[in-house]
CSV table of C-alpha atoms in Angstrom, one decimal:
chain,number,residue,atom,x,y,z
A,1,MET,CA,-0.2,0.0,0.1
A,2,ALA,CA,1.1,3.5,-1.1
A,3,ALA,CA,2.0,5.6,1.6
A,4,MET,CA,-0.2,8.9,2.5
A,5,CYS,CA,1.1,12.3,3.6
A,6,ALA,CA,-1.6,14.4,3.0
A,7,THR,CA,0.3,17.8,4.3
A,8,ALA,CA,-3.1,19.5,5.2
A,9,VAL,CA,-7.1,19.2,5.0
A,10,GLU,CA,-8.4,20.1,2.1
A,11,ASN,CA,-11.5,22.2,0.5
A,12,ALA,CA,-14.6,20.2,-1.4
A,13,ALA,CA,-15.4,22.1,-4.2
A,14,VAL,CA,-18.8,22.5,-5.1
A,15,TYR,CA,-19.5,23.6,-9.1
A,16,ARG,CA,-22.8,24.0,-11.4
A,17,PHE,CA,-23.0,23.7,-15.0
A,18,GLY,CA,-25.4,24.5,-17.4
A,19,GLU,CA,-27.9,28.4,-16.6
A,20,ARG,CA,-26.9,28.2,-13.1
A,21,ASN,CA,-23.6,28.8,-13.4
A,22,THR,CA,-24.0,32.6,-13.4
A,23,GLN,CA,-21.0,33.1,-10.9
A,24,ASP,CA,-17.1,34.7,-11.2
A,25,GLN,CA,-16.7,34.1,-8.4
A,26,THR,CA,-15.7,31.5,-5.7
A,27,VAL,CA,-16.6,31.9,-1.8
A,28,LEU,CA,-15.8,30.0,0.8
A,29,LEU,CA,-18.5,29.1,3.2
A,30,SER,CA,-19.0,26.7,6.5
A,31,GLN,CA,-20.2,23.0,5.9
A,32,LYS,CA,-23.1,24.5,8.0
A,33,ASP,CA,-23.8,26.7,5.5
A,34,SER,CA,-22.6,25.0,2.2
A,35,ILE,CA,-25.4,21.9,3.6
A,36,TYR,CA,-28.0,25.0,3.6
A,37,ASN,CA,-27.1,26.3,1.0
A,38,LEU,CA,-26.7,22.5,-1.0
A,39,ALA,CA,-30.5,21.5,0.8
A,40,ASP,CA,-32.1,24.7,-0.6
A,41,GLU,CA,-30.8,23.5,-4.6
A,42,PHE,CA,-31.9,19.9,-4.0
A,43,ASP,CA,-35.9,21.0,-2.4
A,44,VAL,CA,-34.8,19.3,1.1
A,45,SER,CA,-34.9,22.7,3.1
A,46,ASP,CA,-37.7,20.9,5.3
A,47,PHE,CA,-35.1,19.4,7.6
A,48,TYR,CA,-33.0,22.3,8.4
A,49,GLU,CA,-33.6,25.2,10.5
A,50,LEU,CA,-32.6,28.4,7.3
A,51,ASP,CA,-31.8,30.9,9.8
A,52,LYS,CA,-29.7,29.5,11.5
A,53,LEU,CA,-27.2,30.5,8.4
A,54,ASP,CA,-23.6,31.7,9.6
A,55,ASN,CA,-23.6,33.5,7.3
A,56,ALA,CA,-27.4,35.1,6.1
A,57,GLU,CA,-26.2,35.7,2.1
A,58,ALA,CA,-25.7,31.2,1.9
A,59,LEU,CA,-28.4,30.9,-0.2
A,60,GLY,CA,-28.2,32.7,-2.3
A,61,VAL,CA,-24.4,31.2,-3.4
A,62,GLY,CA,-25.0,30.6,-6.6
A,63,LYS,CA,-28.2,31.3,-7.8
A,64,SER,CA,-30.4,33.3,-9.9
A,65,MET,CA,-34.3,33.8,-10.1
A,66,SER,CA,-34.2,34.0,-14.0
A,67,CYS,CA,-32.6,30.9,-14.0
A,68,ASP,CA,-34.4,29.2,-11.8
A,69,ARG,CA,-36.0,26.1,-14.0
A,70,LYS,CA,-38.0,23.4,-12.3
A,71,ASP,CA,-38.9,21.4,-15.1
A,72,GLY,CA,-34.7,19.2,-16.2
A,73,ASN,CA,-33.0,16.7,-15.0
A,74,GLN,CA,-31.5,17.3,-11.6
A,75,LEU,CA,-28.4,15.6,-11.9
A,76,VAL,CA,-25.8,15.3,-8.6
A,77,LEU,CA,-22.4,13.8,-9.3
A,78,ILE,CA,-20.4,13.6,-6.6
A,79,VAL,CA,-16.1,12.8,-7.4
A,80,ASN,CA,-14.1,11.4,-4.6
A,81,GLY,CA,-10.7,10.9,-3.9
A,82,VAL,CA,-9.2,13.9,-5.4
A,83,ASP,CA,-6.3,16.3,-4.8
A,84,GLU,CA,-7.0,20.4,-4.6
A,85,PRO,CA,-10.7,19.6,-5.8
A,86,GLN,CA,-10.9,24.1,-6.6
A,87,ALA,CA,-8.7,23.6,-9.2
A,88,PHE,CA,-10.7,19.8,-10.9
A,89,PHE,CA,-11.3,21.8,-14.3
A,90,GLU,CA,-9.2,24.0,-16.2
A,91,HIS,CA,-11.3,25.7,-17.2
A,92,ILE,CA,-14.2,26.0,-14.5
A,93,LYS,CA,-14.3,28.1,-11.2
A,94,PRO,CA,-16.4,26.4,-8.4
A,95,ILE,CA,-18.9,28.6,-6.7
A,96,ILE,CA,-18.3,27.1,-3.2
A,97,LEU,CA,-15.3,26.3,-2.0
A,98,VAL,CA,-16.6,23.6,1.1
A,99,GLU,CA,-14.0,24.5,4.3
A,100,GLY,CA,-12.5,21.9,5.2
A,101,LYS,CA,-11.7,21.6,8.9
A,102,ASP,CA,-9.4,18.9,11.1
A,103,ASP,CA,-12.3,17.6,13.6
A,104,HIS,CA,-14.6,16.0,14.4
A,105,SER,CA,-17.4,17.5,12.8
A,106,SER,CA,-15.2,17.2,9.3
A,107,ASN,CA,-17.9,15.0,8.3
A,108,GLU,CA,-20.6,16.8,7.9
A,109,PHE,CA,-21.1,17.7,4.6
A,110,ARG,CA,-20.3,14.2,3.5
A,111,ARG,CA,-23.6,12.9,5.9
A,112,PHE,CA,-25.6,15.1,4.2
A,113,LEU,CA,-25.1,13.8,0.5
A,114,SER,CA,-25.3,10.8,2.1
A,115,GLU,CA,-28.1,11.5,2.8
A,116,LEU,CA,-29.4,13.1,0.6
A,117,PRO,CA,-31.9,10.6,-1.4
A,118,SER,CA,-33.3,9.6,2.1
A,119,GLN,CA,-33.8,13.4,1.8
A,120,MET,CA,-35.6,13.8,-1.3
A,121,LYS,CA,-37.7,10.1,-0.7
A,122,ALA,CA,-39.0,11.8,2.2
A,123,LEU,CA,-40.0,14.7,1.1
A,124,ASN,CA,-41.9,13.0,-1.8
A,125,SER,CA,-43.9,9.7,-1.9
A,126,ASN,CA,-44.7,9.9,-5.8
A,127,LEU,CA,-40.5,9.0,-6.4
A,128,LYS,CA,-39.1,5.5,-6.7
A,129,LEU,CA,-35.6,4.8,-6.5
A,130,SER,CA,-33.6,3.1,-8.7
A,131,LYS,CA,-30.4,1.5,-8.4
A,132,LEU,CA,-28.7,0.8,-12.5
A,133,SER,CA,-25.5,0.7,-9.8
A,134,SER,CA,-23.5,0.9,-7.1
A,135,HIS,CA,-22.1,3.8,-9.2
A,136,ILE,CA,-25.5,5.0,-10.7
A,137,SER,CA,-28.9,6.1,-9.3
A,138,ILE,CA,-31.8,7.7,-10.5
A,139,LEU,CA,-35.2,8.8,-8.0
A,140,GLY,CA,-37.9,9.3,-10.7
A,141,GLN,CA,-41.3,9.7,-10.4
A,142,ASN,CA,-42.0,6.6,-12.5
A,143,ILE,CA,-39.5,3.4,-12.6
A,144,ASN,CA,-38.1,3.2,-15.5
A,145,LYS,CA,-38.5,-0.2,-16.1
A,146,ALA,CA,-35.7,0.6,-20.4
A,147,LEU,CA,-33.4,2.2,-18.9
A,148,SER,CA,-33.8,-0.7,-15.9
A,149,GLU,CA,-33.7,-3.5,-18.9
A,150,THR,CA,-30.8,-1.4,-21.0
A,151,TRP,CA,-28.4,-1.0,-18.3
A,152,SER,CA,-29.1,-4.5,-17.1
A,153,ARG,CA,-28.6,-5.6,-21.5
A,154,VAL,CA,-25.4,-3.9,-21.8
A,155,PHE,CA,-23.9,-3.9,-19.0
A,156,HIS,CA,-24.2,-7.5,-17.1
A,157,ASP,CA,-24.8,-9.6,-20.0
A,158,LYS,CA,-21.1,-12.0,-19.7
A,159,GLU,CA,-21.1,-12.3,-22.9
A,160,HIS,CA,-21.0,-9.5,-24.2
A,161,ASP,CA,-17.7,-7.3,-22.9
A,162,SER,CA,-19.9,-3.7,-23.7
A,163,ILE,CA,-17.8,-1.9,-21.7
A,164,SER,CA,-14.2,-3.3,-23.1
A,165,LEU,CA,-15.7,-2.0,-26.5
A,166,PHE,CA,-16.4,1.1,-25.0
A,167,TRP,CA,-13.6,1.5,-23.1
A,168,ARG,CA,-11.4,1.7,-26.1
A,169,GLU,CA,-14.0,3.5,-28.2
A,170,ILE,CA,-13.3,6.9,-24.9
A,171,SER,CA,-9.2,6.2,-24.9
A,172,SER,CA,-9.4,7.0,-28.9
A,173,ASN,CA,-11.6,10.4,-28.4
A,174,TYR,CA,-8.8,11.3,-26.3
A,175,GLU,CA,-6.0,9.8,-27.6
A,176,GLY,CA,-4.0,13.0,-28.9
A,177,LEU,CA,-3.5,16.0,-28.2
A,178,GLN,CA,-4.9,15.2,-24.1
A,179,PHE,CA,-3.5,12.4,-23.5
A,180,SER,CA,-0.7,10.1,-25.3
A,181,LYS,CA,-1.4,7.0,-25.9
A,182,ARG,CA,1.2,5.6,-23.5
A,183,SER,CA,-0.5,7.2,-20.9
A,184,LEU,CA,-4.0,6.2,-21.3
A,185,ASP,CA,-2.9,2.2,-21.8
A,186,ILE,CA,-1.8,2.9,-18.2
A,187,ILE,CA,-5.1,2.8,-16.5
A,188,GLY,CA,-6.1,-1.4,-15.7
A,189,ASP,CA,-8.1,-0.2,-12.8
A,190,GLU,CA,-11.1,-2.4,-13.2
A,191,GLU,CA,-13.1,-0.3,-11.1
A,192,PHE,CA,-12.4,2.7,-12.7
A,193,ILE,CA,-12.8,1.7,-16.6
A,194,SER,CA,-16.5,0.6,-15.0
A,195,GLU,CA,-16.9,3.6,-13.4
A,196,LEU,CA,-16.3,5.2,-16.7
A,197,THR,CA,-18.3,4.1,-19.1
A,198,GLN,CA,-20.9,4.0,-17.3
A,199,LEU,CA,-21.4,7.3,-16.7
A,200,GLU,CA,-20.8,8.3,-20.2
A,201,PHE,CA,-23.2,6.0,-21.3
A,202,LEU,CA,-25.7,7.8,-19.0
A,203,LEU,CA,-25.3,11.0,-20.1
A,204,LYS,CA,-24.4,10.3,-23.7
A,205,LYS,CA,-27.8,8.7,-24.2
A,206,GLU,CA,-31.6,9.6,-23.4
A,207,LEU,CA,-32.2,6.9,-21.4
A,208,VAL,CA,-33.9,9.4,-18.5
A,209,THR,CA,-37.2,10.7,-18.5
A,210,THR,CA,-38.5,14.1,-17.0
A,211,ASP,CA,-38.1,15.5,-13.8
A,212,ASP,CA,-35.4,12.5,-13.1
A,213,LYS,CA,-33.2,13.0,-10.0
A,214,ILE,CA,-29.8,11.0,-11.4
A,215,ILE,CA,-27.2,10.4,-7.9
A,216,VAL,CA,-23.9,8.9,-9.0
A,217,ASN,CA,-21.4,8.6,-7.3
A,218,LEU,CA,-17.7,8.1,-8.4
A,219,GLN,CA,-15.1,6.8,-6.2
A,220,SER,CA,-12.5,4.9,-7.7
A,221,LEU,CA,-9.9,7.5,-7.8
A,222,THR,CA,-9.6,7.2,-3.5
A,223,ASN,CA,-8.7,3.6,-4.6
A,224,ILE,CA,-6.4,4.1,-7.1
A,225,TYR,CA,-4.8,7.2,-5.2
A,226,ARG,CA,-4.3,4.1,-2.8
A,227,LYS,CA,-2.5,2.0,-4.5
A,228,THR,CA,-0.3,4.4,-6.6
A,229,GLY,CA,0.0,7.6,-4.9
A,230,LYS,CA,-1.0,11.8,-5.4
A,231,ASN,CA,2.0,11.5,-7.3
A,232,SER,CA,1.7,8.6,-10.3
A,233,GLN,CA,1.2,9.0,-13.8
A,234,ALA,CA,-2.3,7.2,-13.4
A,235,TYR,CA,-3.8,8.8,-10.5
A,236,GLN,CA,-3.3,12.1,-12.5
A,237,THR,CA,-3.5,10.8,-15.6
A,238,CYS,CA,-7.6,9.4,-14.6
A,239,LYS,CA,-8.3,12.9,-12.5
A,240,LYS,CA,-7.7,14.6,-15.4
A,241,LEU,CA,-9.5,12.1,-17.5
A,242,VAL,CA,-12.5,11.7,-15.0
A,243,SER,CA,-11.8,15.9,-15.6
A,244,LYS,CA,-12.3,16.5,-19.3
A,245,LEU,CA,-15.6,13.6,-19.8
A,246,ILE,CA,-17.1,15.4,-17.4
A,247,SER,CA,-16.6,19.4,-18.8
A,248,SER,CA,-17.0,17.8,-22.1
A,249,LEU,CA,-20.8,16.0,-21.4
A,250,LEU,CA,-22.1,19.1,-19.4
A,251,GLU,CA,-20.7,22.3,-19.5
A,252,ASN,CA,-22.8,23.1,-22.1
A,253,SER,CA,-25.6,20.7,-21.8
A,254,VAL,CA,-29.2,21.8,-21.6
A,255,LYS,CA,-30.9,17.9,-20.7
A,256,TYR,CA,-29.6,18.5,-17.1
A,257,ASP,CA,-29.1,21.0,-14.4
A,258,SER,CA,-25.5,19.6,-13.1
A,259,THR,CA,-24.1,19.9,-9.3
A,260,ILE,CA,-20.2,18.7,-8.8
A,261,VAL,CA,-19.8,18.0,-5.5
A,262,VAL,CA,-15.4,17.4,-6.1
A,263,MET,CA,-14.2,15.4,-1.7
A,264,PRO,CA,-10.8,15.9,-1.0
A,265,LEU,CA,-8.7,13.0,-0.3
A,266,GLN,CA,-9.6,13.2,3.4
A,267,GLN,CA,-13.2,13.4,2.6
A,268,GLN,CA,-15.7,10.5,1.0
A,269,THR,CA,-19.1,9.3,0.5
A,270,ILE,CA,-19.2,5.7,-0.6
A,271,THR,CA,-22.5,4.4,0.4
A,272,MET,CA,-25.7,6.8,0.1
A,273,LYS,CA,-28.7,6.3,2.3
A,274,ILE,CA,-32.0,5.6,1.8
A,275,ASN,CA,-35.3,4.6,3.9
A,276,ASP,CA,-37.5,1.9,3.4
A,277,ASP,CA,-35.0,0.1,2.2
A,278,ALA,CA,-36.9,-3.6,2.7
A,279,LYS,CA,-40.7,-1.6,1.6
A,280,GLN,CA,-39.3,-0.3,-1.8
A,281,GLY,CA,-37.4,-3.4,-2.6
A,282,PHE,CA,-34.4,-1.1,-4.7
A,283,SER,CA,-31.5,1.0,-3.0
A,284,LEU,CA,-28.1,3.1,-4.2
A,285,THR,CA,-26.2,0.7,-1.6
A,286,LYS,CA,-27.2,-2.2,1.3
A,287,ARG,CA,-25.5,-1.7,4.2
A,288,ASP,CA,-24.4,-4.6,5.5
A,289,SER,CA,-27.2,-6.2,7.5
A,290,SER,CA,-24.0,-7.5,10.4
A,291,THR,CA,-22.8,-4.9,12.9
A,292,VAL,CA,-19.3,-3.6,13.1
A,293,PHE,CA,-17.7,-6.8,14.1
A,294,ALA,CA,-14.5,-5.9,16.1
A,295,SER,CA,-15.2,-2.0,16.9
A,296,ALA,CA,-12.8,-2.4,20.4
A,297,ASN,CA,-9.0,-2.1,17.6
A,298,GLY,CA,-10.9,-0.3,14.8
A,299,CYS,CA,-11.8,-3.1,12.5
A,300,PHE,CA,-15.0,-3.2,10.5
A,301,SER,CA,-17.6,-4.5,8.7
A,302,SER,CA,-18.0,-1.6,5.6
A,303,GLN,CA,-16.8,1.4,4.7
A,304,GLU,CA,-19.7,3.1,5.9
A,305,ASP,CA,-18.7,1.8,9.2
A,306,CYS,CA,-15.4,3.1,9.1
A,307,LEU,CA,-16.5,6.2,8.0
A,308,ASP,CA,-19.2,7.3,10.9
A,309,SER,CA,-17.6,5.7,13.4
A,310,THR,CA,-14.8,6.9,13.7
A,311,SER,CA,-15.3,10.1,12.3
A,312,THR,CA,-14.2,10.0,8.5
A,313,CYS,CA,-10.7,8.6,10.3
A,314,SER,CA,-10.9,11.8,12.7
A,315,GLY,CA,-9.5,14.2,9.4
A,316,HIS,CA,-6.1,11.6,10.1
A,317,GLY,CA,-6.3,9.4,7.2
A,318,LEU,CA,-8.4,7.4,4.9
A,319,CYS,CA,-10.5,3.8,5.9
A,320,SER,CA,-9.6,1.0,3.9
A,321,LYS,CA,-9.7,-2.4,3.6
A,322,VAL,CA,-6.5,-4.6,5.6
A,323,GLY,CA,-7.2,-8.1,5.1
A,324,LYS,CA,-11.2,-8.8,6.0
A,325,CYS,CA,-12.4,-6.3,7.3
A,326,TRP,CA,-12.5,-1.8,7.0
A,327,LYS,CA,-9.6,0.2,9.5
A,328,CYS,CA,-7.9,3.2,9.2
A,329,VAL,CA,-5.1,3.8,7.9
A,330,CYS,CA,-3.1,7.0,9.2
A,331,SER,CA,-1.7,9.4,7.0
A,332,ALA,CA,1.0,12.3,8.5
A,333,THR,CA,0.0,15.8,8.6
A,334,GLN,CA,0.9,18.9,8.3
A,335,ASP,CA,0.7,22.4,9.6
A,336,SER,CA,0.6,25.5,6.8
A,337,SER,CA,1.3,28.1,8.8
A,338,THR,CA,4.6,26.7,11.3
A,339,GLY,CA,5.1,23.5,8.2
A,340,ARG,CA,5.9,21.1,11.2
A,341,THR,CA,4.2,17.3,10.5
A,342,THR,CA,2.5,16.1,13.3
A,343,LYS,CA,1.4,12.1,12.9
A,344,TRP,CA,-1.1,9.8,14.1
A,345,THR,CA,-2.7,6.3,15.1
A,346,GLY,CA,-4.5,5.0,17.0
A,347,ALA,CA,-7.9,2.8,16.0
A,348,SER,CA,-9.4,6.4,14.2
A,349,CYS,CA,-6.3,8.3,14.1
A,350,GLN,CA,-7.3,10.5,16.8
A,351,LYS,CA,-4.2,10.3,18.5
A,352,LYS,CA,-0.4,11.9,18.0
A,353,ASP,CA,1.6,9.8,17.4
A,354,VAL,CA,4.9,10.3,19.5
A,355,SER,CA,6.8,6.6,19.2
A,356,ALA,CA,9.5,8.3,17.3
A,357,GLU,CA,9.7,11.1,20.3
A,358,ALA,CA,10.0,8.3,23.1
A,359,ASN,CA,11.9,5.8,21.4
A,360,LEU,CA,14.7,8.3,21.3
A,361,PHE,CA,14.1,9.1,24.4
A,362,LEU,CA,14.4,5.8,25.0
A,363,TRP,CA,17.3,4.5,23.9
A,364,THR,CA,19.0,7.8,24.7
A,365,THR,CA,18.9,7.4,27.9
A,366,VAL,CA,19.5,3.5,27.8
A,367,VAL,CA,22.9,4.3,26.1
A,368,LEU,CA,23.8,7.7,28.1
A,369,LEU,CA,23.1,5.4,31.8
A,370,PHE,CA,25.2,2.1,30.8
A,371,VAL,CA,28.6,4.7,29.4
A,372,PHE,CA,28.0,6.5,33.2
A,373,ALA,CA,27.9,2.1,34.3
A,374,ALA,CA,31.1,1.7,32.4
A,375,GLY,CA,32.7,5.0,33.2
A,376,ILE,CA,32.0,3.9,37.2
A,377,LYS,CA,33.6,0.3,36.8
A,378,LEU,CA,36.3,1.9,34.6
A,379,LEU,CA,36.5,3.5,37.6
A,380,VAL,CA,36.4,1.1,40.7
A,381,SER,CA,38.7,-0.9,37.7
A,382,CYS,CA,42.0,1.5,37.6
A,383,GLY,CA,40.9,1.3,42.1
A,384,ASN,CA,41.8,-2.4,42.9
A,385,GLU,CA,44.3,-2.3,40.1
A,386,GLU,CA,47.9,-3.5,41.8
A,387,LEU,CA,50.4,-0.8,40.8
A,388,PRO,CA,53.8,-1.7,40.1
A,389,GLY,CA,57.3,-3.1,42.0
A,390,VAL,CA,59.4,-0.2,41.1
A,391,LEU,CA,55.6,2.0,43.0
A,392,ILE,CA,55.9,-0.5,45.5
A,393,ALA,CA,59.8,0.0,46.2
A,394,ALA,CA,59.1,3.3,46.0
A,395,THR,CA,56.1,3.7,48.7
A,396,VAL,CA,57.8,1.0,51.4
A,397,PRO,CA,57.6,2.9,54.5
A,398,THR,CA,61.1,2.9,56.7
A,399,LYS,CA,61.8,3.2,60.0
A,400,LYS,CA,63.6,7.2,61.1
A,401,THR,CA,66.0,7.1,64.0
A,402,MET,CA,65.8,8.7,66.7
């Protein structure tokens, strides 16, 4: 596993494409204000007390009443595991930077995103959930049978390797000025290829009906980062390819009212939650029925359990699968003002790792004690050693005549 080192807690970035992208400046909002802004955008503000905003103008950020249309499909696209989320798109600025905090409240925004489908459904009983894959789900007035059948035929038919075919088409489209053939050939992560091909298929094809709410949760960049590291060519190429594909399909699209949320490496929105899974028969991701089986030693049955129980590893690491369970893999943080690096340990990376200082102090003390004891022993041995014969003769007492 690649060594992981985060220099600071980064801010999540929120982008809007289409008619709503009317703002030139990026605004930094607290996590609470960002949640309230998006809750108002996604029509789930009934779950929040909007009068408790830190900034009274936060609700209006990135919105224009003249461009406020409700007749299109609402797309919420979450991209996890991105270094420098504010620079994810080359020529598009985010409308909101969600302030990241190095404390136990750092997962509030992530929790809001994971609960968003459940809140949407709770406020509109006509909405039904259709899960197309682990990455893409649709909340709509009707379960789109045609779409589900198309999806199953295209992506789940083992006799036809559609994913490989679509991937070759994507590679050929981007090969040339934007990406070299060698850099694209490096990409071999099956989850990443599956995510990207499914995303392109959904956005390019006329598959959704009016007023559907599409929720896409891309996770594979986090896994590539964990395997290869932030500075690897594989990670940087995959990140750039996701950015290019999203912007090319959505920037000027009138079919979708798009909100793209880019999550930093320290935060991930892996599992989306939906109420009444058993009654509806559909879910974005069904949570493991077993409870945390060894939480005392930081071992969890699922990544969601790990993230929720450890507050995203206290903002000091990533929840990763180690053996048969999920654990926090801690990373170092660096204070941008002092430049001091702090290492973390513990089941949820909540404790400062002072093992290096402790070992240095211990072994320095042991060495000093050994040197002191050796010096005492040397002095004692020198005192007990017999003098040479010449010196003994010189010290023989003589009788003095009175």
